[in-house]
Amino acid sequence: MVADKGRMSAKRFGTGLVTLLTLTALSLCPAPAAATDGALAEADSLAPVPSLAPPVNVRAVDTDNDRGSQIDVSWEASADVEFGRVEFYRILRSSHPDTGFAAVGRVGFTQTSYVDAGMEDETDYYYRVAAGAGEELSYSPTIGPVVSRPHWFNMGRLNCLVAVIIFVLAIIIFVTWAKGGRDLFIRRLPGLDEVDNAVGRATEMGKPILYITGLSGISDVATIAAINILGEVAKKTAEYNTRLIVPCADPIVMAVEQEVVKEAYAEMGRPDAYNDDDVFYLTRSQFAYVAGVNGIMVRQRPATILYMGMFYAESLVLAETGSSVGAIQIAGTDAVTQLPFFITSCDYTLIGEELYAASAYLSREPILLGGLKGVDAFKFMVGVLLILGVIAATLASSGVIEANFMAPLYATG
Amino acid sequence: MMRRQIPLALCFIFGVFMTIQYFIPHHTIADMQERVLMWLQTLLAFAFLLGTVSLIKLHYHKIRNRADDRGYSFVALTGLVTMMALGFFHPQHNLPGSPFSLMFLNVQVPIEATMFSLLAFYIASAAFRAFRARTLEATLLLVAACIVMLGRVPIGDMIHEGIPQATRWILEVPNLASKRGVMIGVGLGMMATSLKIILGIERAWMGGGD
């Protein structure tokens, strides 16, 4: 019996030892992969998922004062921008609220607006904006519908329109007065008074007059003003039978100048004195033009040189060469940066707006003088407004009045 | 009669159109404006033909009439014909290394650079003339110019730290104020001239007269 109990104990001990060894061996062996992944997936589903925060307060409105087919989309930045997690925003558009969204634009994470263009007018559109980082996107709720429409008036330019209307009225009033025979005083412009003397001097010396209208094309108002003056100068050269040389840098300007000079000669009863070869095309190239004109100055030694119109870096090279050949020089330009050069090198200079007044001043036609007085009246109004603006800005900066009370006036379209 | 009325009518129509399109953003008007600008580009392309014809005619007359300076005319026409021939008849003329490109880069560009560099010498001679202190205005100009020139180089700051500040003040206050004054006048003068042309008040650009 005792022997049987002893065998039973030994058997239990053996079984327990084998079980312990088996468990120990199992714990030392690597576990199957599926079991591990399952365990991790279960762990992840329990932890919070760090996804991107979407942009908020997304708005989409029809663009103001536009030609149509444009919608302004704006939003507030994703909360994850400050953690550096957002790389870009993607803008999506659809004509249905639930489906069919397609990306129409992408902007950097620092931007919070986008102008979407190219859609059909008068059609409902829906927008979503997604914050993105790599492949991950986090979408805002859908907003809409929004409709784009073309506009028939740019409200941002209303101030400009009011100013233009006042300006036109001022000119019409003064032109009407001038037509009625009212005497209009125009201050003296010494440069233009000297044109007569300059033409006379060239006649006495038997030398030509050189007229240069700058490098700009016909679409530049300064060139047109220069052509207007050319007409008056050509009448004087036709009267005195003095040669007038006009080298051009633009073929269209050349065609117009040929016509202007020809008409001026015809008007003075000297059509035969007009020579087509004296109003000619040189080149469009800036410094090739300078070389050509300087060559004419040095070879022909003109007694008078007139520079009227728009000039660039060539102004000083031309004017200094003209000065070196002993010509009387009269310049007129609206190029503010070139004015000092002309003032230094020329005998007389028409500064800025005087160029535009020259044609009326030389022709003395009452209607043109009326226009000139209209400009002066408008300029006076602008001056008064400037003074009022300075006073208002000073008061606003000192807190006496609201700082942004003039904001509508600054609006531009 | 028609020779004057048609240009005046066209000028009025297009002038008014270009003015109102500034205030009307609608695509109907914007498309029309773009079309007008395209016409302008096309016209400009044809205008170059006018210029070339004028250039050839002028120099041909000088050579034919044996003018004193006909040598220059010969050079101008030779240059024109050579560059046109290289441009028209050489395949891929605008590629680097082509004869056209070589002529442009090695002849025209250096000559133009030379002309431009003359400006430095002319500035020196003009400055010498302008800065002669014969009147109060010229003296003021001389003093202001000296301050600005010194304030723009490191030695000005080394002489006195107030010189760069004075330079800034001269440029930003009296200089800028007078510039703006001129620019306001120019802007209004441009508007007035444009308006007079559009309304047919100013007709000198057509050769004057009625």
Coordinates of C-alpha atoms in Angstrom, one line a residue:
Chain A
M1 CA 0.0 0.0 0.0
V2 CA 2.8 2.3 1.0
A3 CA 4.6 1.3 -2.0
D4 CA 1.6 2.1 -4.2
K5 CA 1.3 5.6 -2.6
G6 CA 4.9 6.3 -3.2
R7 CA 4.5 5.4 -7.0
M8 CA 1.5 7.7 -7.2
S9 CA 3.4 10.6 -5.7
A10 CA 6.4 10.0 -8.0
K11 CA 4.0 9.9 -11.0
R12 CA 2.3 13.3 -9.9
F13 CA 5.7 14.9 -9.4
G14 CA 6.8 13.7 -12.8
T15 CA 3.6 15.0 -14.5
G16 CA 4.0 18.4 -12.7
L17 CA 7.6 18.7 -13.8
V18 CA 6.9 17.9 -17.4
T19 CA 4.1 20.5 -17.4
L20 CA 6.4 23.1 -15.9
L21 CA 9.1 22.4 -18.4
T22 CA 6.7 22.5 -21.3
L23 CA 5.3 25.9 -20.1
T24 CA 8.8 27.2 -19.7
A25 CA 9.8 26.0 -23.2
L26 CA 6.7 27.6 -24.7
S27 CA 7.3 30.9 -23.0
L28 CA 10.9 31.0 -24.4
C29 CA 9.8 30.1 -28.0
P30 CA 8.7 33.0 -30.4
A31 CA 4.9 33.3 -30.6
P32 CA 3.1 33.0 -34.0
A33 CA 3.0 36.4 -36.0
A34 CA -0.8 36.4 -36.4
A35 CA -1.3 36.3 -32.8
T36 CA 1.0 39.2 -32.2
D37 CA -0.6 41.5 -34.9
G38 CA -4.0 40.7 -33.6
A39 CA -2.9 41.8 -30.2
L40 CA -1.4 45.1 -31.5
A41 CA -4.5 45.9 -33.6
E42 CA -6.6 45.4 -30.5
A43 CA -4.3 47.7 -28.6
D44 CA -4.5 50.4 -31.4
S45 CA -8.2 50.4 -31.5
L46 CA -8.3 51.2 -27.9
A47 CA -5.8 54.2 -28.1
P48 CA -7.0 57.7 -29.6
V49 CA -6.2 58.0 -33.4
P50 CA -4.1 61.2 -34.1
S51 CA -5.8 62.3 -37.4
L52 CA -5.6 65.8 -38.9
A53 CA -8.0 68.5 -37.8
P54 CA -10.0 69.8 -40.8
P55 CA -10.2 73.5 -41.6
V56 CA -13.2 75.2 -40.0
N57 CA -15.7 78.0 -40.9
V58 CA -15.3 77.4 -44.6
R59 CA -17.0 80.1 -46.7
A60 CA -17.6 80.4 -50.4
V61 CA -19.0 83.5 -51.9
D62 CA -19.3 85.0 -55.4
T63 CA -16.3 87.2 -56.1
D64 CA -17.2 90.9 -56.0
N65 CA -16.7 93.2 -59.0
D66 CA -15.5 90.4 -61.3
R67 CA -16.1 89.4 -64.9
G68 CA -17.9 86.2 -63.7
S69 CA -16.9 82.6 -63.3
Q70 CA -15.1 83.2 -60.0
I71 CA -15.9 82.2 -56.4
D72 CA -13.9 83.2 -53.3
V73 CA -13.3 80.3 -50.9
S74 CA -12.0 81.1 -47.5
W75 CA -11.5 79.1 -44.2
E76 CA -10.0 79.2 -40.8
A77 CA -6.8 77.3 -40.4
S78 CA -6.8 73.7 -39.2
A79 CA -5.9 73.4 -35.5
D80 CA -3.0 71.2 -36.5
V81 CA -1.2 74.0 -38.4
E82 CA 0.4 75.2 -35.1
F83 CA 1.8 71.8 -34.5
G84 CA 3.3 71.8 -38.0
R85 CA 1.3 68.8 -39.1
V86 CA -0.6 70.4 -42.0
E87 CA 1.3 70.7 -45.3
F88 CA -1.3 72.0 -47.6
Y89 CA -5.0 72.7 -48.2
R90 CA -6.9 71.1 -51.1
I91 CA -10.0 72.8 -52.5
L92 CA -12.7 70.6 -53.9
R93 CA -15.7 71.5 -55.9
S94 CA -18.8 69.7 -57.1
S95 CA -22.2 70.6 -58.6
H96 CA -23.8 68.0 -56.2
P97 CA -23.7 68.3 -52.5
D98 CA -22.8 64.7 -51.8
T99 CA -20.8 63.3 -54.8
G100 CA -18.5 64.2 -57.6
F101 CA -16.1 66.4 -55.7
A102 CA -13.0 67.1 -57.7
A103 CA -9.8 69.0 -56.6
V104 CA -9.7 72.5 -58.2
G105 CA -6.8 73.9 -56.3
R106 CA -4.1 73.4 -53.8
V107 CA -2.5 76.1 -51.6
G108 CA 0.2 76.1 -48.9
F109 CA -0.7 75.7 -45.2
T110 CA -0.1 79.4 -44.6
Q111 CA -2.9 80.4 -46.8
T112 CA -6.6 80.5 -45.9
S113 CA -8.2 81.6 -49.1
Y114 CA -8.4 80.6 -52.7
V115 CA -10.1 82.2 -55.8
D116 CA -11.7 79.4 -57.8
A117 CA -12.2 80.3 -61.4
G118 CA -13.5 78.7 -64.6
M119 CA -16.9 77.5 -63.5
E120 CA -20.2 78.2 -65.2
D121 CA -22.1 81.2 -64.1
E122 CA -25.6 80.9 -62.6
T123 CA -24.9 77.3 -61.6
D124 CA -25.0 75.9 -58.0
Y125 CA -21.7 74.7 -56.7
Y126 CA -20.6 73.0 -53.5
Y127 CA -17.2 73.2 -51.8
R128 CA -15.1 71.2 -49.4
V129 CA -11.6 72.1 -48.2
A130 CA -9.3 69.5 -47.0
A131 CA -6.2 69.9 -44.7
G132 CA -3.5 67.6 -46.0
A133 CA -0.2 66.0 -45.0
G134 CA 1.3 63.5 -47.3
E135 CA -1.5 61.2 -48.4
E136 CA -3.7 62.0 -45.4
L137 CA -6.6 64.4 -46.0
S138 CA -9.1 65.7 -43.5
Y139 CA -12.2 67.2 -45.1
S140 CA -14.3 70.1 -43.9
P141 CA -18.1 69.8 -44.1
T142 CA -19.6 70.5 -47.5
I143 CA -20.8 74.1 -48.0
G144 CA -23.0 75.6 -50.6
P145 CA -24.8 76.0 -52.9
V146 CA -22.9 79.1 -54.1
V147 CA -23.5 80.7 -57.5
S148 CA -21.0 82.9 -59.5
R149 CA -22.4 85.9 -61.4
P150 CA -20.7 88.5 -63.7
H151 CA -21.1 92.1 -62.5
W152 CA -22.0 95.1 -64.6
F153 CA -20.3 97.7 -62.5
N154 CA -17.2 97.6 -60.4
M155 CA -18.3 99.2 -57.1
G156 CA -14.7 99.5 -56.0
R157 CA -14.1 102.1 -58.8
L158 CA -17.1 104.2 -57.9
N159 CA -14.8 106.9 -56.5
C160 CA -12.9 107.0 -59.7
L161 CA -16.1 107.3 -61.7
V162 CA -17.2 110.3 -59.6
A163 CA -13.9 112.0 -60.1
V164 CA -14.0 111.4 -63.9
I165 CA -17.5 112.9 -64.1
I166 CA -16.4 116.0 -62.2
F167 CA -13.3 116.2 -64.4
V168 CA -15.3 115.9 -67.6
L169 CA -17.8 118.5 -66.4
A170 CA -15.0 121.0 -65.5
I171 CA -13.5 120.6 -69.0
I172 CA -16.9 121.0 -70.7
I173 CA -17.8 124.1 -68.7
F174 CA -14.5 125.8 -69.5
V175 CA -14.6 124.8 -73.1
T176 CA -18.1 126.3 -73.3
W177 CA -16.9 129.5 -71.7
A178 CA -14.0 129.7 -74.1
K179 CA -16.3 129.1 -77.1
G180 CA -18.4 132.0 -75.7
G181 CA -15.5 134.3 -76.1
R182 CA -14.5 134.6 -72.4
D183 CA -10.9 135.6 -72.0
L184 CA -8.9 132.8 -70.3
F185 CA -5.5 133.6 -68.7
I186 CA -2.7 131.1 -69.2
R187 CA 0.6 131.7 -67.4
R188 CA 3.7 132.1 -69.5
L189 CA 5.7 129.0 -70.4
P190 CA 9.2 130.3 -71.3
G191 CA 10.2 127.1 -73.1
L192 CA 7.3 127.4 -75.5
D193 CA 7.8 131.1 -75.9
E194 CA 11.3 130.3 -77.1
V195 CA 10.1 127.9 -79.9
D196 CA 9.6 130.9 -82.2
N197 CA 13.1 132.2 -81.5
A198 CA 14.6 128.7 -81.9
V199 CA 13.0 128.3 -85.3
G200 CA 14.1 131.8 -86.3
R201 CA 17.7 131.0 -85.2
A202 CA 17.8 127.9 -87.2
T203 CA 16.6 129.8 -90.2
E204 CA 19.2 132.5 -89.8
M205 CA 22.0 129.9 -89.4
G206 CA 20.7 127.8 -92.3
K207 CA 20.7 124.7 -90.2
P208 CA 17.9 122.1 -89.6
I209 CA 15.7 121.6 -86.6
L210 CA 15.7 118.2 -85.0
Y211 CA 12.5 117.0 -83.4
I212 CA 12.6 113.8 -81.2
T213 CA 9.4 112.3 -79.8
G214 CA 11.0 109.7 -77.6
L215 CA 10.9 105.9 -77.6
S216 CA 7.2 105.3 -76.7
G217 CA 4.6 104.1 -79.0
I218 CA 1.4 105.8 -80.1
S219 CA -0.6 104.4 -77.1
D220 CA 1.5 106.7 -74.8
V221 CA -0.3 110.0 -74.2
A222 CA 3.0 111.7 -73.9
T223 CA 3.8 110.7 -77.5
I224 CA 0.4 112.1 -78.7
A225 CA 1.1 115.3 -76.8
A226 CA 4.5 115.4 -78.6
I227 CA 2.8 114.9 -81.9
N228 CA 0.4 117.7 -81.2
I229 CA 3.4 120.0 -80.5
L230 CA 5.1 118.7 -83.7
G231 CA 2.2 120.0 -85.8
E232 CA 2.6 123.5 -84.4
V233 CA 6.4 123.4 -84.8
A234 CA 6.0 122.1 -88.4
K235 CA 3.8 125.1 -89.2
K236 CA 6.6 127.4 -88.1
T237 CA 9.3 125.6 -90.0
A238 CA 7.1 125.6 -93.1
E239 CA 6.6 129.3 -92.7
Y240 CA 10.3 130.0 -92.3
N241 CA 11.3 127.4 -94.9
T242 CA 13.5 125.6 -92.4
R243 CA 14.3 121.9 -92.6
L244 CA 12.7 119.8 -90.0
I245 CA 14.2 116.3 -89.2
V246 CA 12.1 113.8 -87.3
P247 CA 13.8 110.5 -86.6
C248 CA 11.2 107.9 -85.2
A249 CA 11.6 104.9 -83.0
D250 CA 8.2 103.5 -83.7
P251 CA 6.7 102.8 -87.2
I252 CA 3.2 103.8 -86.3
V253 CA 4.4 107.0 -84.7
M254 CA 6.4 107.6 -87.9
A255 CA 3.3 107.2 -90.1
V256 CA 1.3 109.6 -87.9
E257 CA 4.2 112.1 -87.8
Q258 CA 4.6 112.0 -91.5
E259 CA 0.9 112.8 -91.9
V260 CA 1.0 115.6 -89.3
V261 CA 4.0 117.3 -90.8
K262 CA 2.7 117.0 -94.3
E263 CA -0.7 118.5 -93.3
A264 CA 1.1 121.3 -91.5
Y265 CA 3.1 122.2 -94.6
A266 CA 0.0 122.0 -96.7
E267 CA -1.9 124.3 -94.3
M268 CA 0.9 126.9 -94.5
G269 CA 0.7 126.8 -98.3
R270 CA 4.1 125.0 -98.7
P271 CA 3.2 121.4 -99.6
D272 CA 6.2 121.3 -101.9
A273 CA 8.6 121.9 -99.0
Y274 CA 7.6 118.7 -97.3
N275 CA 10.2 115.9 -97.7
D276 CA 9.0 112.4 -96.8
D277 CA 12.6 111.4 -96.1
D278 CA 12.9 113.9 -93.3
V279 CA 10.4 112.1 -91.1
F280 CA 11.8 108.6 -91.1
Y281 CA 12.1 105.4 -89.1
L282 CA 15.4 104.6 -87.3
T283 CA 15.0 101.6 -85.1
R284 CA 13.1 100.2 -82.1
S285 CA 16.3 99.4 -80.2
Q286 CA 17.0 102.0 -77.5
F287 CA 20.7 102.5 -77.9
A288 CA 20.8 101.9 -81.6
Y289 CA 18.3 104.8 -81.8
V290 CA 20.6 106.9 -79.6
A291 CA 23.6 106.1 -81.9
G292 CA 21.5 107.1 -85.0
V293 CA 20.2 110.3 -83.5
N294 CA 23.7 111.3 -82.1
G295 CA 25.1 110.6 -85.6
I296 CA 22.6 113.0 -87.1
M297 CA 23.4 115.7 -84.5
V298 CA 27.1 115.4 -85.1
R299 CA 26.9 115.4 -88.9
Q300 CA 24.0 117.8 -89.5
R301 CA 24.8 120.1 -86.6
P302 CA 21.1 121.2 -86.0
A303 CA 20.6 124.7 -84.7
T304 CA 17.6 123.6 -82.5
I305 CA 16.7 120.3 -80.9
L306 CA 13.4 119.6 -79.4
Y307 CA 12.9 116.6 -77.2
M308 CA 9.2 116.0 -76.5
G309 CA 7.5 112.9 -75.2
M310 CA 8.6 109.9 -73.1
F311 CA 12.3 109.3 -72.5
Y312 CA 14.3 106.7 -70.6
A313 CA 18.0 106.3 -70.0
E314 CA 18.8 107.7 -73.4
S315 CA 17.7 111.2 -72.4
L316 CA 21.1 112.4 -71.0
V317 CA 23.2 110.9 -73.8
L318 CA 21.0 112.7 -76.4
A319 CA 20.8 116.0 -74.5
E320 CA 24.6 116.1 -73.8
T321 CA 25.4 115.4 -77.4
G322 CA 23.0 118.1 -78.5
S323 CA 24.6 120.5 -76.0
S324 CA 28.1 119.6 -77.3
V325 CA 27.1 120.6 -80.9
G326 CA 25.9 124.0 -79.7
A327 CA 22.2 123.6 -80.4
I328 CA 19.4 125.4 -78.5
Q329 CA 17.6 122.6 -76.7
I330 CA 14.0 122.6 -75.5
A331 CA 12.8 119.5 -73.7
G332 CA 9.4 118.4 -72.4
T333 CA 8.7 115.1 -70.7
D334 CA 6.4 113.5 -68.1
A335 CA 9.2 111.0 -67.2
V336 CA 9.9 112.2 -63.7
T337 CA 13.2 110.4 -63.5
Q338 CA 14.5 112.0 -66.7
L339 CA 13.5 115.6 -65.8
P340 CA 16.8 116.4 -63.9
F341 CA 18.9 115.3 -66.9
F342 CA 16.9 117.5 -69.3
I343 CA 16.9 120.5 -66.8
T344 CA 20.7 120.2 -66.6
S345 CA 21.5 119.8 -70.3
C346 CA 18.7 121.8 -72.1
D347 CA 18.1 125.5 -72.3
Y348 CA 14.4 125.1 -71.5
T349 CA 12.4 122.2 -70.0
L350 CA 8.7 121.7 -69.9
I351 CA 8.0 119.9 -66.7
G352 CA 5.4 117.1 -66.5
E353 CA 1.9 118.5 -67.3
E354 CA 3.4 121.5 -69.3
L355 CA 4.0 119.0 -72.0
Y356 CA 0.3 118.4 -72.3
A357 CA -0.5 122.1 -72.2
A358 CA 2.0 122.9 -75.0
S359 CA -0.3 122.2 -77.9
A360 CA -3.0 124.6 -76.6
Y361 CA -0.4 127.2 -75.6
L362 CA 1.2 127.2 -79.0
S363 CA -2.0 127.1 -81.1
R364 CA -3.9 129.6 -78.8
E365 CA -7.1 128.0 -79.9
P366 CA -9.8 129.1 -77.4
I367 CA -11.4 125.6 -77.2
L368 CA -8.0 124.0 -76.3
L369 CA -7.3 126.7 -73.8
G370 CA -10.7 126.0 -72.2
G371 CA -9.6 122.4 -71.7
L372 CA -6.4 123.6 -70.1
K373 CA -8.4 125.8 -67.7
G374 CA -10.7 122.9 -66.9
V375 CA -7.6 120.8 -65.9
D376 CA -6.5 123.7 -63.7
A377 CA -9.9 123.9 -62.0
F378 CA -9.9 120.1 -61.3
K379 CA -6.3 120.4 -60.0
F380 CA -7.5 123.1 -57.6
M381 CA -10.2 120.7 -56.3
V382 CA -7.6 117.9 -55.9
G383 CA -5.4 120.3 -54.0
V384 CA -8.2 121.2 -51.6
L385 CA -9.1 117.6 -51.1
L386 CA -5.4 116.8 -50.4
I387 CA -5.3 119.5 -47.7
L388 CA -8.6 118.2 -46.2
G389 CA -7.2 114.7 -46.3
V390 CA -4.0 115.7 -44.5
I391 CA -6.1 117.5 -41.8
A392 CA -8.4 114.4 -41.5
A393 CA -5.4 112.0 -41.3
T394 CA -3.8 114.2 -38.6
L395 CA -7.0 114.3 -36.6
A396 CA -7.5 110.5 -37.0
S397 CA -3.9 109.7 -35.9
S398 CA -4.5 111.8 -32.8
G399 CA -7.8 110.0 -32.1
V400 CA -10.1 113.0 -32.5
I401 CA -12.0 111.3 -35.3
E402 CA -12.5 107.6 -36.3
A403 CA -9.4 106.4 -38.1
N404 CA -11.1 104.5 -40.9
F405 CA -13.8 107.0 -41.8
M406 CA -12.2 107.5 -45.2
A407 CA -11.7 103.8 -46.0
P408 CA -14.4 103.7 -48.7
L409 CA -12.5 106.4 -50.6
Y410 CA -9.4 104.2 -50.7
A411 CA -11.2 101.2 -52.1
T412 CA -9.9 100.1 -55.5
G413 CA -11.1 97.5 -57.8
Chain B
M1 CA -14.6 115.3 -95.3
M2 CA -14.7 111.5 -94.8
R3 CA -11.0 111.4 -94.4
R4 CA -11.3 113.3 -91.1
Q5 CA -14.7 112.2 -89.9
I6 CA -14.0 108.4 -90.0
P7 CA -10.8 108.6 -87.8
L8 CA -12.6 111.0 -85.5
A9 CA -15.6 108.6 -85.2
L10 CA -13.3 105.6 -84.7
C11 CA -11.3 107.5 -82.0
F12 CA -14.5 108.5 -80.2
I13 CA -16.0 105.0 -80.3
F14 CA -12.9 103.2 -79.1
G15 CA -12.0 105.9 -76.7
V16 CA -15.4 105.8 -75.0
F17 CA -15.3 102.0 -75.0
M18 CA -11.9 101.8 -73.4
T19 CA -13.0 104.2 -70.8
I20 CA -16.2 102.4 -69.8
Q21 CA -14.6 99.0 -69.8
Y22 CA -12.5 100.2 -66.9
F23 CA -15.7 100.4 -64.8
I24 CA -17.5 97.3 -66.2
P25 CA -16.0 94.0 -65.3
H26 CA -18.6 91.9 -67.0
H27 CA -17.1 89.2 -69.2
T28 CA -18.9 90.4 -72.3
I29 CA -17.0 93.7 -72.1
A30 CA -13.8 92.1 -70.9
D31 CA -13.8 89.8 -73.9
M32 CA -14.4 92.6 -76.3
Q33 CA -11.5 94.6 -74.7
E34 CA -9.2 91.6 -75.1
R35 CA -10.2 91.3 -78.7
V36 CA -9.4 95.0 -79.3
L37 CA -6.0 94.6 -77.7
M38 CA -5.4 91.6 -80.0
W39 CA -6.2 93.8 -83.0
L40 CA -3.6 96.3 -81.7
Q41 CA -1.0 93.6 -81.6
T42 CA -1.8 92.6 -85.2
L43 CA -1.6 96.2 -86.3
L44 CA 1.8 96.6 -84.6
A45 CA 3.1 93.6 -86.5
F46 CA 2.1 95.2 -89.8
A47 CA 3.5 98.5 -88.7
F48 CA 7.0 97.1 -88.6
L49 CA 6.7 96.5 -92.3
L50 CA 6.1 100.3 -92.7
G51 CA 9.2 101.1 -90.7
T52 CA 11.4 98.7 -92.7
V53 CA 10.1 100.2 -96.0
S54 CA 10.8 103.7 -94.6
L55 CA 14.3 102.8 -93.6
I56 CA 15.2 101.2 -96.9
K57 CA 13.7 104.1 -98.9
L58 CA 15.6 106.7 -96.9
H59 CA 19.0 105.0 -97.2
Y60 CA 18.5 104.0 -100.8
H61 CA 17.8 107.7 -101.7
K62 CA 20.9 108.8 -99.9
I63 CA 23.0 106.3 -101.8
R64 CA 21.4 107.1 -105.1
N65 CA 21.7 110.8 -104.6
R66 CA 25.4 110.4 -103.5
A67 CA 24.8 112.2 -100.2
D68 CA 27.9 113.1 -98.2
D69 CA 27.0 110.6 -95.5
R70 CA 26.0 107.7 -97.8
G71 CA 28.7 105.5 -96.3
Y72 CA 26.6 105.2 -93.2
S73 CA 23.5 104.4 -95.3
F74 CA 25.5 101.6 -97.0
V75 CA 26.5 100.2 -93.6
A76 CA 22.9 100.4 -92.3
L77 CA 21.5 98.6 -95.4
T78 CA 24.2 96.0 -95.4
G79 CA 23.4 95.2 -91.7
L80 CA 19.7 95.1 -92.4
V81 CA 20.1 92.7 -95.4
T82 CA 22.6 90.5 -93.6
M83 CA 20.6 90.0 -90.5
M84 CA 17.4 89.4 -92.5
A85 CA 19.1 86.9 -94.7
L86 CA 20.5 85.0 -91.7
G87 CA 17.2 85.1 -90.0
F88 CA 15.1 84.0 -92.9
F89 CA 17.3 81.5 -94.6
H90 CA 19.2 79.8 -91.8
P91 CA 17.3 77.0 -90.2
Q92 CA 17.0 77.3 -86.4
H93 CA 18.4 80.8 -86.5
N94 CA 17.5 81.5 -82.9
L95 CA 19.5 78.6 -81.4
P96 CA 22.8 79.4 -79.6
G97 CA 25.7 79.2 -82.0
S98 CA 23.7 80.0 -85.2
P99 CA 25.2 82.7 -87.4
F100 CA 22.2 85.0 -86.6
S101 CA 22.7 84.5 -82.9
L102 CA 26.4 85.0 -83.1
M103 CA 26.0 88.3 -85.0
F104 CA 23.5 89.5 -82.5
L105 CA 25.5 88.6 -79.4
N106 CA 28.9 89.6 -80.8
V107 CA 28.0 92.7 -82.8
Q108 CA 24.8 94.4 -81.7
V109 CA 24.9 93.7 -78.0
P110 CA 28.5 95.0 -77.5
I111 CA 27.7 98.1 -79.6
E112 CA 24.6 98.8 -77.5
A113 CA 26.5 98.2 -74.3
T114 CA 29.1 100.7 -75.4
M115 CA 26.4 103.3 -76.1
F116 CA 24.9 102.7 -72.7
S117 CA 28.2 103.0 -70.9
L118 CA 28.7 106.4 -72.4
L119 CA 26.0 107.5 -69.9
A120 CA 28.4 107.3 -67.0
F121 CA 30.7 110.0 -68.7
Y122 CA 27.7 112.1 -69.6
I123 CA 26.4 112.0 -66.0
A124 CA 29.8 113.3 -64.8
S125 CA 29.8 116.1 -67.3
A126 CA 26.2 117.0 -66.6
A127 CA 26.8 116.9 -62.9
F128 CA 29.8 119.2 -63.2
R129 CA 27.6 121.7 -65.1
A130 CA 24.6 121.4 -62.7
F131 CA 26.6 121.7 -59.5
R132 CA 28.4 125.0 -60.3
A133 CA 27.1 127.2 -57.4
R134 CA 26.3 130.3 -59.3
T135 CA 22.8 130.9 -57.9
L136 CA 21.1 130.1 -54.7
E137 CA 19.1 127.2 -56.3
A138 CA 22.3 125.7 -57.8
T139 CA 24.0 126.0 -54.4
L140 CA 21.1 124.2 -52.7
L141 CA 21.3 121.5 -55.4
L142 CA 25.0 121.2 -54.9
V143 CA 24.7 120.8 -51.1
A144 CA 21.8 118.4 -51.4
A145 CA 23.6 116.3 -54.0
C146 CA 26.7 116.1 -51.8
I147 CA 24.7 114.9 -48.8
V148 CA 22.8 112.3 -50.9
M149 CA 26.0 111.0 -52.5
L150 CA 27.8 110.8 -49.2
G151 CA 24.8 109.2 -47.5
R152 CA 24.7 106.4 -50.1
V153 CA 28.3 105.2 -49.6
P154 CA 29.8 103.7 -46.4
I155 CA 32.2 106.6 -46.0
G156 CA 29.3 109.0 -45.3
D157 CA 28.3 107.0 -42.2
M158 CA 32.0 107.0 -41.1
I159 CA 32.2 110.8 -41.4
H160 CA 29.0 111.3 -39.4
E161 CA 26.1 109.0 -38.6
G162 CA 23.6 111.9 -39.4
I163 CA 24.6 111.9 -43.1
P164 CA 22.6 108.7 -44.1
Q165 CA 19.7 110.0 -42.1
A166 CA 19.8 113.4 -43.8
T167 CA 20.0 111.5 -47.2
R168 CA 16.9 109.6 -46.3
W169 CA 15.0 112.7 -45.3
I170 CA 16.0 114.6 -48.5
L171 CA 14.8 111.6 -50.6
E172 CA 11.7 110.8 -48.7
V173 CA 10.4 114.3 -47.9
P174 CA 11.2 117.2 -50.3
N175 CA 12.3 115.0 -53.2
L176 CA 9.3 112.6 -53.0
A177 CA 6.8 115.5 -52.4
S178 CA 8.0 117.3 -55.5
K179 CA 7.9 114.1 -57.5
R180 CA 4.3 113.4 -56.4
G181 CA 3.3 117.0 -57.3
V182 CA 4.7 116.5 -60.8
M183 CA 3.0 113.1 -61.1
I184 CA -0.4 114.4 -60.1
G185 CA -0.1 117.1 -62.7
V186 CA 1.0 114.5 -65.3
G187 CA -1.9 112.2 -64.5
L188 CA -4.4 115.0 -64.9
G189 CA -2.7 116.3 -68.0
M190 CA -2.9 112.8 -69.5
M191 CA -6.6 112.5 -68.7
A192 CA -7.3 115.9 -70.2
T193 CA -5.4 115.2 -73.3
S194 CA -7.1 111.8 -73.7
L195 CA -10.5 113.4 -73.2
K196 CA -9.8 116.2 -75.7
I197 CA -8.8 113.6 -78.3
I198 CA -11.8 111.3 -77.6
L199 CA -14.2 114.3 -77.9
G200 CA -12.5 115.6 -81.0
I201 CA -11.5 118.9 -79.4
E202 CA -7.8 118.2 -80.0
R203 CA -7.2 117.3 -83.6
A204 CA -3.5 118.1 -84.1
W205 CA -2.7 114.3 -84.2
M206 CA -4.6 114.1 -87.5
G207 CA -2.5 116.9 -89.0
G208 CA -4.4 119.8 -87.5
G209 CA -7.2 121.8 -89.1
D210 CA -10.9 121.0 -89.1

